[in-house]
Coordinates of C-alpha atoms in Angstrom, one line a residue:
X29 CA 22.1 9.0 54.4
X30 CA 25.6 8.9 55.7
X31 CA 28.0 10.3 53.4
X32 CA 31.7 9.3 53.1
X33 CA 33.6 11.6 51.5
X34 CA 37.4 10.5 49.8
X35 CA 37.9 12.8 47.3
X36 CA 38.6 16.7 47.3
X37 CA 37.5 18.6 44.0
X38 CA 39.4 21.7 43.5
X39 CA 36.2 24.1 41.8
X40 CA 34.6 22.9 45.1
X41 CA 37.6 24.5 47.4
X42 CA 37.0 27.5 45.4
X43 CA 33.4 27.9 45.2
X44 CA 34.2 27.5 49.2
X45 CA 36.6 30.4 49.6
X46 CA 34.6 32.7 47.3
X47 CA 31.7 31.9 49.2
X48 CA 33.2 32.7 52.9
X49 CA 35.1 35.6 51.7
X50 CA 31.8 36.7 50.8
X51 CA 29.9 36.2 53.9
X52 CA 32.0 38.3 55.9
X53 CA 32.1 41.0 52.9
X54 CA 28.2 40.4 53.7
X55 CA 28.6 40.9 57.4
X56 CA 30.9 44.1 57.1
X57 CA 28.4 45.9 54.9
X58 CA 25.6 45.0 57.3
X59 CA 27.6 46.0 60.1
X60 CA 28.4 49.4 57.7
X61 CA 25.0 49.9 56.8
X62 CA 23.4 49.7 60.4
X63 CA 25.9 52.2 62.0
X64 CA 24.8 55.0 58.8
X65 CA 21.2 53.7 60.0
X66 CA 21.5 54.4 63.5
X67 CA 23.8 57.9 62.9
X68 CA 20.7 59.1 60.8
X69 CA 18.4 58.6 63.7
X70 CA 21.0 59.9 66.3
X71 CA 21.5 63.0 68.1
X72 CA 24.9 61.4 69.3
X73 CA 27.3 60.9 67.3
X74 CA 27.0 62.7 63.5
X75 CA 28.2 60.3 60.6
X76 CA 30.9 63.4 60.1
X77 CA 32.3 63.1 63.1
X78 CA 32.3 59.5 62.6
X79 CA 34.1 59.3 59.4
X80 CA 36.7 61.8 61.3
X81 CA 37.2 59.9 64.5
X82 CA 41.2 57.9 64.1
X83 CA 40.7 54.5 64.1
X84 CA 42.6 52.8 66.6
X85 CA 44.4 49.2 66.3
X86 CA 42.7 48.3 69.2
X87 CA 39.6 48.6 67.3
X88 CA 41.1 46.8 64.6
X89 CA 42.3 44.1 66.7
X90 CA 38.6 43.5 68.0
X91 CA 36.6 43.8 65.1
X92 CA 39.2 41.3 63.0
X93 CA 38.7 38.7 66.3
X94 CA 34.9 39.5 65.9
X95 CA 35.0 38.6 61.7
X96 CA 37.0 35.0 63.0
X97 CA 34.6 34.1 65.3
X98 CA 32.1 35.0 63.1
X99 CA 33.4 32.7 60.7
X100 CA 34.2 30.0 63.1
X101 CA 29.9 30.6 63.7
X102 CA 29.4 29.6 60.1
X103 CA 31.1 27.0 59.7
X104 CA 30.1 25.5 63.2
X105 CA 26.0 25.8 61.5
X106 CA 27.6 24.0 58.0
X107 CA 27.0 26.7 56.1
X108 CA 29.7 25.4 53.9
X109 CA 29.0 21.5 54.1
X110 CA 27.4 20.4 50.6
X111 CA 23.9 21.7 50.7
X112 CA 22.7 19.9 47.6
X113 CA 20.3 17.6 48.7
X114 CA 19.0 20.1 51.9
X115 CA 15.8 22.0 51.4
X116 CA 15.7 25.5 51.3
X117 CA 13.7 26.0 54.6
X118 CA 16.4 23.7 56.3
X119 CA 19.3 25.9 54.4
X120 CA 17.8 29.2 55.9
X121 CA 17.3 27.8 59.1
X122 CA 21.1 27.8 59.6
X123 CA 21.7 30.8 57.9
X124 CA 19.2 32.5 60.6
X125 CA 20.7 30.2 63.5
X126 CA 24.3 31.8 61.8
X127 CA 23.3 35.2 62.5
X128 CA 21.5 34.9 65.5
X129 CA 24.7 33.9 66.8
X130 CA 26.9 36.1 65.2
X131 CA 24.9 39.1 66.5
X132 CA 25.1 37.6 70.2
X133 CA 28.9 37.5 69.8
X134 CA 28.9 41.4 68.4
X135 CA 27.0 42.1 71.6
X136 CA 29.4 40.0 73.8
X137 CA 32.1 41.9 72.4
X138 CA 30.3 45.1 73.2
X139 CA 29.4 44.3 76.8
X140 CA 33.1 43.5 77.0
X141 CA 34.6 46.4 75.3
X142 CA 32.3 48.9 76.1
X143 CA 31.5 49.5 72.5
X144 CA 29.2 53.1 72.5
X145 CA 28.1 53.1 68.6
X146 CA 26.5 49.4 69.1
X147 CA 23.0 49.9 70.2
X148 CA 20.3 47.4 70.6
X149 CA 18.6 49.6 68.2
X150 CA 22.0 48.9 66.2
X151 CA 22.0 44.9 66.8
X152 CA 18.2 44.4 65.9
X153 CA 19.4 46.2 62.4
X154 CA 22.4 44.6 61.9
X155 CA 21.0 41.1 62.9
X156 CA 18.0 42.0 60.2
X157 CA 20.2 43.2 57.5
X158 CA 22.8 40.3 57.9
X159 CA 20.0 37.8 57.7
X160 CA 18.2 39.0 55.0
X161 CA 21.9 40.0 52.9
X162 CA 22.9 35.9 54.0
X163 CA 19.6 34.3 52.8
X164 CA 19.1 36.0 49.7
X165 CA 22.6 35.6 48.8
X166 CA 22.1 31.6 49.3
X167 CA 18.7 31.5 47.7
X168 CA 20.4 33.4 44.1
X169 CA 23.4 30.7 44.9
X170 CA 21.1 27.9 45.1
X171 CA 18.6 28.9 42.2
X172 CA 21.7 29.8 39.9
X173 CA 23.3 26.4 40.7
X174 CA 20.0 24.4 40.3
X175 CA 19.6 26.4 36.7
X176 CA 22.8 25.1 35.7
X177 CA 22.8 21.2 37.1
X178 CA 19.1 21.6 35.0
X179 CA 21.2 22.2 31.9
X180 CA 23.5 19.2 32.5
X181 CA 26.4 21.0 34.2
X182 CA 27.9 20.4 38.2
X183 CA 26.6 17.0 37.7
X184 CA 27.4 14.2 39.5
X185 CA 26.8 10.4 38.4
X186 CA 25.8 8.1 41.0
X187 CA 25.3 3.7 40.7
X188 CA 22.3 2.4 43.1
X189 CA 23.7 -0.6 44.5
X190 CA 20.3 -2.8 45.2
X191 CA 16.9 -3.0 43.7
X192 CA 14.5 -3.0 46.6
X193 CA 12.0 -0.5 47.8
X194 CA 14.1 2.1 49.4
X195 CA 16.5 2.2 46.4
X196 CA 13.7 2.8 44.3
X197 CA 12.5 5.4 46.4
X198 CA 16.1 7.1 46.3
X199 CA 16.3 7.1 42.6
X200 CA 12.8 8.8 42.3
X201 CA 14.1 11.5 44.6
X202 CA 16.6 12.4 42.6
X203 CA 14.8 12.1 39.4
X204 CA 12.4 14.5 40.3
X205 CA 14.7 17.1 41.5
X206 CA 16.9 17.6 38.8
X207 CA 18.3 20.7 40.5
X208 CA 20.1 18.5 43.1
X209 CA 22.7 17.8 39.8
X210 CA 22.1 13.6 40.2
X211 CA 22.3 11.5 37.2
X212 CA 21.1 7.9 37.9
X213 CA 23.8 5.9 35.8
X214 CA 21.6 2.6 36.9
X215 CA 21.2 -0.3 39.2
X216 CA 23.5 -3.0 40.3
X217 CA 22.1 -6.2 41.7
X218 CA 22.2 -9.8 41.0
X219 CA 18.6 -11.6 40.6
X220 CA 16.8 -12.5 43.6
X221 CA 12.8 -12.8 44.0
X222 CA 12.2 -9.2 43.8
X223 CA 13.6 -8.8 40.7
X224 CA 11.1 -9.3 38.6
X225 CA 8.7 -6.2 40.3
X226 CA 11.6 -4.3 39.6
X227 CA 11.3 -4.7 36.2
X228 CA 8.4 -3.3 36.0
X229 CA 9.8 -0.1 36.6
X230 CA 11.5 2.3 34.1
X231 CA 15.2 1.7 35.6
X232 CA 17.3 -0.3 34.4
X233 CA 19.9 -2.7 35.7
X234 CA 23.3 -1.9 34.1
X235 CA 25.3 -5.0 35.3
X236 CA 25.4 -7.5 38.6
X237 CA 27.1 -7.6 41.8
X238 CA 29.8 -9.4 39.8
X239 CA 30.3 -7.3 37.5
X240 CA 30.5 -4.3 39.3
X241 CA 34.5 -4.0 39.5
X242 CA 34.4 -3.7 35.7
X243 CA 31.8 -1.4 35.3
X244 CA 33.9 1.1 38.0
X245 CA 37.0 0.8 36.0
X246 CA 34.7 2.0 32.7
X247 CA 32.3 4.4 33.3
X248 CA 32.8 8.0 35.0
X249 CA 31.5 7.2 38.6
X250 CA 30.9 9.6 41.5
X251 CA 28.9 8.3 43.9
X252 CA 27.4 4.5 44.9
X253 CA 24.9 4.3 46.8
X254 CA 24.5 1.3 48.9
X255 CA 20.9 -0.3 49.3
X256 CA 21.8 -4.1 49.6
X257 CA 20.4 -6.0 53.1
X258 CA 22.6 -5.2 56.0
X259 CA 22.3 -8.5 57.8
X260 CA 22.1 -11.0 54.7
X261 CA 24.9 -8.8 52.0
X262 CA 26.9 -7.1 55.4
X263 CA 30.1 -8.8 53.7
X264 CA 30.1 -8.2 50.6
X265 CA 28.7 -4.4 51.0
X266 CA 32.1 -4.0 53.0
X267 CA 34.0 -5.8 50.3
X268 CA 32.0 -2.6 47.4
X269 CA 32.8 -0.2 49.9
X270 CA 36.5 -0.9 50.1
X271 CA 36.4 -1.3 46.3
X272 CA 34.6 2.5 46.0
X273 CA 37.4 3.7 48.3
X274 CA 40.5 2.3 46.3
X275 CA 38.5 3.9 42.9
X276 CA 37.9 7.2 45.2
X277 CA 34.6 7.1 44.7
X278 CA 32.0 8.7 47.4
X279 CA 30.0 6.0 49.1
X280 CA 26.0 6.6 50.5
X281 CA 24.5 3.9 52.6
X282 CA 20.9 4.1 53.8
X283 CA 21.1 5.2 57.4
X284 CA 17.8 3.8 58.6
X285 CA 19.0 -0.3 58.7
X286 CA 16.3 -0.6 61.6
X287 CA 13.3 0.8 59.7
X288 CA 12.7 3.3 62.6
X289 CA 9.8 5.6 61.4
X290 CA 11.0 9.1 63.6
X291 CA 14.7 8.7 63.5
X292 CA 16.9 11.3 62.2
X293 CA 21.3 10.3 61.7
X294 CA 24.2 11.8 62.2
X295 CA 28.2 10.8 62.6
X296 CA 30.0 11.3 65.4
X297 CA 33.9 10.5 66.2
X298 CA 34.0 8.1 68.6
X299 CA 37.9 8.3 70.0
X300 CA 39.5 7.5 65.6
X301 CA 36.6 5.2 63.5
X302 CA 33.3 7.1 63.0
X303 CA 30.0 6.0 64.5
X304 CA 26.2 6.4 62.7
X305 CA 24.0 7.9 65.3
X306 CA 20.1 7.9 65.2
X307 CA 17.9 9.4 67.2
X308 CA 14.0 10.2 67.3
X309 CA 13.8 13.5 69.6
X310 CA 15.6 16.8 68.8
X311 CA 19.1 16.6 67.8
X312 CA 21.8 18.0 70.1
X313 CA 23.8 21.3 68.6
X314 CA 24.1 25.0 68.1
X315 CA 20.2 25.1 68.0
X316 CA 19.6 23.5 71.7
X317 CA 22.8 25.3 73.1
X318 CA 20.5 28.8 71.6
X319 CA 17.2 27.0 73.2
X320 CA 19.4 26.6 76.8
X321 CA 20.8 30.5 76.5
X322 CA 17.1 31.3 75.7
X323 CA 15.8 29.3 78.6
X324 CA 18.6 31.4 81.2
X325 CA 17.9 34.6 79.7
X326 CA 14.2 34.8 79.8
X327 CA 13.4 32.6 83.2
X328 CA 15.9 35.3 84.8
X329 CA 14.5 38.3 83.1
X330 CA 10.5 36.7 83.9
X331 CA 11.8 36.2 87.8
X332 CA 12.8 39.8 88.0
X333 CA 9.9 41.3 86.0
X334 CA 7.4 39.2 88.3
X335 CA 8.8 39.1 91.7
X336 CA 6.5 41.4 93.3
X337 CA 3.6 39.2 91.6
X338 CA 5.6 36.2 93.6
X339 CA 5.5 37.3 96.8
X340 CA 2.0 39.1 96.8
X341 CA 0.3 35.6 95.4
X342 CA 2.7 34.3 98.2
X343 CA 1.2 35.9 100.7
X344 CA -2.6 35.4 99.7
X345 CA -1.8 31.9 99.7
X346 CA -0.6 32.0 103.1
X347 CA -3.3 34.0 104.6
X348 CA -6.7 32.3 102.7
X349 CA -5.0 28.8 103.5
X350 CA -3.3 26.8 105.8
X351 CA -0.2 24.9 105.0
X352 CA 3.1 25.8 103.0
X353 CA 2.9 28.6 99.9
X354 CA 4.7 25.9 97.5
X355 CA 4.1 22.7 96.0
X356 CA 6.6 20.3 95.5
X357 CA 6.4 16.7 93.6
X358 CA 8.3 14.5 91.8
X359 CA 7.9 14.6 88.1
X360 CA 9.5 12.8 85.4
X361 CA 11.7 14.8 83.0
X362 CA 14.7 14.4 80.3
X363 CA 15.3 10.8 79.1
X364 CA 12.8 9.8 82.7
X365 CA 15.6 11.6 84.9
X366 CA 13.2 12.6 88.2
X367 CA 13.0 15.8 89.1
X368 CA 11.3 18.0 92.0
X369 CA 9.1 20.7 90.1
X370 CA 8.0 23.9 92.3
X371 CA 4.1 25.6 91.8
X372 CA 2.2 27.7 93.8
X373 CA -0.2 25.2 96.3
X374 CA -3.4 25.6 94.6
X375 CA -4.8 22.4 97.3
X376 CA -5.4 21.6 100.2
X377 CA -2.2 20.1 101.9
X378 CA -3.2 16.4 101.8
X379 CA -4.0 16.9 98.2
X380 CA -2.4 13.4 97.2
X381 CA -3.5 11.9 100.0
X382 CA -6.9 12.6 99.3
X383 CA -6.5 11.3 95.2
X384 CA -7.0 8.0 95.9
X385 CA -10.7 8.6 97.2
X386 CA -11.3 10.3 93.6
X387 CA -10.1 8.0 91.4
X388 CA -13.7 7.0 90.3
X389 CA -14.3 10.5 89.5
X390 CA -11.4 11.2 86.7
X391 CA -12.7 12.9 83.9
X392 CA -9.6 12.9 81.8
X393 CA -8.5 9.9 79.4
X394 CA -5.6 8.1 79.5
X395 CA -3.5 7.5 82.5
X396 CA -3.8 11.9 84.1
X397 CA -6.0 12.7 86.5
X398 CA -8.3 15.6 86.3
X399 CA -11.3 16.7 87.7
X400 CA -12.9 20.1 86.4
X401 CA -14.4 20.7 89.6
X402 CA -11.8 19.0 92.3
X403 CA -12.5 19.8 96.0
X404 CA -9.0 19.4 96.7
X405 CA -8.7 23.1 94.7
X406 CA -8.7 25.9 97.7
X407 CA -10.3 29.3 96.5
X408 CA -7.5 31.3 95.5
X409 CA -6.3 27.5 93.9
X410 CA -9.1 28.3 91.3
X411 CA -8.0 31.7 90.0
X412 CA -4.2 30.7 90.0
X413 CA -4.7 27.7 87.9
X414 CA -7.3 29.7 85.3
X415 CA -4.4 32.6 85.3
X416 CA -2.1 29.7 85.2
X417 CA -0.1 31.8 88.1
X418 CA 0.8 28.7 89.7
X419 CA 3.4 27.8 87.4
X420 CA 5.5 31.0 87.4
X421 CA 7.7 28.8 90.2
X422 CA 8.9 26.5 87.2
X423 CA 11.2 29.6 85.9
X424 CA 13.5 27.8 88.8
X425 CA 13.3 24.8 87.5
X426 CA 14.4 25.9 84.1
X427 CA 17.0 27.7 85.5
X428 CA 18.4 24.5 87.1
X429 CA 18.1 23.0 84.2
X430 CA 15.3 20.3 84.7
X431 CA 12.9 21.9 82.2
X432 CA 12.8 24.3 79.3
X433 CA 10.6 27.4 78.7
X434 CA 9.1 24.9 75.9
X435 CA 8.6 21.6 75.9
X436 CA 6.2 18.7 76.6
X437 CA 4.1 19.2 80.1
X438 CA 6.5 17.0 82.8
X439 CA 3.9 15.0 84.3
X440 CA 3.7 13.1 87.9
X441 CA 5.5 9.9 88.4
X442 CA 1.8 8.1 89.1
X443 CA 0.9 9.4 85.0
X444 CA 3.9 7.8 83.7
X445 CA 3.7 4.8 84.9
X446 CA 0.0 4.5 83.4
X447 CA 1.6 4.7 79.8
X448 CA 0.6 1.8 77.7
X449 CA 2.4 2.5 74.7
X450 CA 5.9 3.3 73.8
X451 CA 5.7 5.5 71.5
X452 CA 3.9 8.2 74.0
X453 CA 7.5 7.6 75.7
X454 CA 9.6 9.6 73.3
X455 CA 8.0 12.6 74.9
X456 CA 10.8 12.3 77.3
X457 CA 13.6 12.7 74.7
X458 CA 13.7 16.3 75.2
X459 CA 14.0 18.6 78.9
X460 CA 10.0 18.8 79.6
X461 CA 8.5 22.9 79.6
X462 CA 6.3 25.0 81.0
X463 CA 4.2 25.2 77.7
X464 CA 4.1 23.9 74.6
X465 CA 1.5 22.6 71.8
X466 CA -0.8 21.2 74.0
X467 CA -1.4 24.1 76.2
X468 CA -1.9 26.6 73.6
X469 CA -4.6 24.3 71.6
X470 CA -7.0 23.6 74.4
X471 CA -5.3 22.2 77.5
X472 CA -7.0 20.0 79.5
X473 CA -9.8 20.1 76.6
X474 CA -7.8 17.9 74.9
X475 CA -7.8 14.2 75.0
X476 CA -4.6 12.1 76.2
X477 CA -4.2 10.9 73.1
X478 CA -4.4 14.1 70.9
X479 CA -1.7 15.3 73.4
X480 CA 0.6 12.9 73.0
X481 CA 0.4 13.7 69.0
X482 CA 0.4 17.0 69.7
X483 CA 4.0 16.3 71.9
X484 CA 5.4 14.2 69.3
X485 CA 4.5 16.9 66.4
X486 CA 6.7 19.4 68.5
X487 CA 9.4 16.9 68.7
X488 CA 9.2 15.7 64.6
X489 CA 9.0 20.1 63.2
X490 CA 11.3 21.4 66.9
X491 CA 13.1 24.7 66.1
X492 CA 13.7 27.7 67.2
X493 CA 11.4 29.7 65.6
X494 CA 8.5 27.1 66.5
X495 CA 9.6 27.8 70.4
X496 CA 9.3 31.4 69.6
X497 CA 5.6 31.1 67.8
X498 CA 5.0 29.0 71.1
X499 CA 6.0 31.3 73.5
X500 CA 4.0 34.2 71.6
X501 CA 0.4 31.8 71.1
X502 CA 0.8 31.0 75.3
X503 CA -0.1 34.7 77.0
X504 CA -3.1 35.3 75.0
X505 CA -3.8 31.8 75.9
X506 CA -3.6 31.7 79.2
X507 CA -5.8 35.5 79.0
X508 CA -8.3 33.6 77.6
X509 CA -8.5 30.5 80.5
X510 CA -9.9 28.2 78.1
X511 CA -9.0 24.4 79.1
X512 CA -7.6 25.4 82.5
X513 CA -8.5 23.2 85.1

């Protein structure tokens, strides 16, 4: 649903202020509450020597910049756009995104002003207490607002314009969740062959497209929502909308005109008018600008922690076979960009060379190529792919910025261009990674087609903490070998 919003209720403005006044109050006590935390445990500074030091206006200066961007934060994750139709799991989503990133910016400031009492003992508390002091203050928000749009009050009275499936479908959405505060006031539609199914129903039709101007002008209206044919009522659906903009009345129109079954919409300015925006991979934001810092921090952190792993495989490599230590190929990445990923040579050197003669020996479905026992695969080859040790080179890549730490597997230009379907395709909406779904359920035990579901899942439920759960689930899997080829 795109929402256009032309009126500004005053409760609302005030509901607003209350509400980020309290989320830094929220903030200050965590930040309060993890400094006594870490003074208990400390041999450094006492909490009486604390409370005596002088307070600086330096100090001042920094932690009032620290509260405005920490504000700034929250509203960048729309902690204060209307949340009434949102789920709880995708309200405390942001409000964890929100203090994620509001504890990265206290230990920016740190770093920058060499800050002695902030710890990372002192951020791990402060980002725990913040989260849980932000989420359970939204959940008693939410649950005391959906207690009193139960009773009949914060309603708001909304006229489905259309009688077809999908406006049916929005009216039993909001009819069984009578915390969201809607009140169906009834459908608007002339007769047309549909009409009669309609009736069937237990909604009524309260007037026709005719007589809608009238019914505006007498009844207490706060929202229409526009269900009407785009290509066959695209006129006169301009001509309501213009009408619900002269009575100041918010207008919803379904999104999904194309019927697309993975989409998700947003607006975005384009230069003054305001453009719907669909897409069916994961949507750009705070959330994949956290997923890119990730991807920095921990390739750079793996490359130092493993270097001497690097250059000892290196060297086996180089000694047990002839030819170069890497392997370079072309692979197909974001939105089919092509990239040049870097492994560990685990073949021969005329490896590809040599495919063709063992086509007729593929044991994989679908379009890949694998071979459980492949001749191409020199002897130390065979322990680096089961340790999956050959990989470790793609930390580069994801540090240029051709792959993520998670993501669907990039595969070879020759796979890709065996895809028979489409929809396997959307794979490539999102930077491919060095593990994902696929290779923490089974790897190459799994057929083609179960990955691809297995890619698209991890598109369709994508967030941070599912990268996380990922990145946990992939070193016990790789301990374990199974599916390695």
């Amino acid at each position: 649903m795109h929402i256009n919003y032309t009126v500004n209720v005053t409760n609302r403005h005030i509901l607003l202020t209350c509400l980020k006044v309290l989320d830094l109050a929220l903030l200050i006590l965590s930040y309060g509450l993890a400094t006594v935390l870490v003074l208990r445990g400390s041999h450094g500074v006492s909490f009486s020597e604390f409370m005596s030091m002088r307070i600086k206006l330096s100090n001042c200066l920094i932690f009032a910049a620290a509260l405005l961007t920490w504000h700034i934060i929250f509203v960048l994750c729309g902690f204060y756009r209307s949340k009434r139709v949102s789920t709880r799991k995708e309200e405390m989503m942001a409000e964890w995104k929100g203090t994620t990133l509001a504890t990265i910016c206290l230990l920016l400031v740190t770093v920058c002003f060499s800050i002695r009492m902030v710890t990372p003992t002192f951020l791990m508390l402060f980002w725990g207490i913040s989260s849980i002091a932000i989420v359970l203050g939204r959940f008693l928000l939410r649950s005391f607002l959906g207690q009193i749009r139960i009773k009949g009050r914060n309603l708001r009275y909304v006229l489905i314009l259309g009688t077809n499936r999908r406006a049916l479908e929005f009216a039993r959405r909001i009819e069984t969740t009578p915390e969201w505060g809607y009140r169906n006031l009834g459908f608007v539609d002339s007769e047309w062959a549909g009409t009669c199914e309609f009736e069937k129903t237990s909604f009524r039709i309260v007037c026709d497209r005719a007589g809608l101007p009238k019914f505006l002008r007498n009844n207490v209206v706060d929202e229409v929502a526009i269900y009407l044919p785009l290509r066959s009522f695209y006129e006169e659906a301009s001509q309501i909308a213009a009408l619900c903009e002269q009575h100041g009345i918010i207008v919803r129109f379904d999104s999904d005109v194309f019927g697309l079954r993975a989409e998700r919409a947003w607006t975005e300015e384009v230069d003054r008018p305001q453009a719907i925006a669909t897409r069916s991979g994961m949507q750009d934001g705070w959330p994949m600008v956290v997923k890119r810092v990730l991807d920095i921090a921990g390739s750079l952190v793996l490359l130092s922690l493993l270097l001497p792993l690097l250059v000892v495989v290196a060297i086996l490599i180089k000694i047990t076979s002839e030819g170069p230590v890497w392997f370079r190929q072309e692979r197909v990445g974001l939105n089919k960009r092509r990239f040049l990923i870097y492994k560990f040579r685990t073949m021969v050197p005329e490896a590809e060379k040599i495919m063709a003669g063992l086509e007729k020996l593929n044991e994989a479905s679908g379009p890949v190529f694998k071979i459980k026992k492949d001749p191409r695969i020199t002897p130390i080859g065979k322990w680096l792919r089961r340790a999956s040790i050959d990989e470790l080179p793609q930390l580069l890549n994801v540090l240029k910025g051709d792959m993520s730490l998670v993501g669907p597997r990039p595969l070879p230009v020759r796979d890709y261009e065996g895809f028979d379907e489409d929809w396997q395709r959307r794979r490539f909406s999102t930077r491919p990674g060095i593990t994902c779904l696929w290779q923490v359920q089974g790897r190459s035990s799994i057929g083609f087609d179960q990955w691809m579901k297995l890619d698209m899942q991890y598109l369709d439920e994508w967030s941070l903490w599912l990268d996380l759960k990922i990145l946990a689930r992939t070193i016990p899997a790789v301990l374990k070998g199974s599916g390695a080829t």
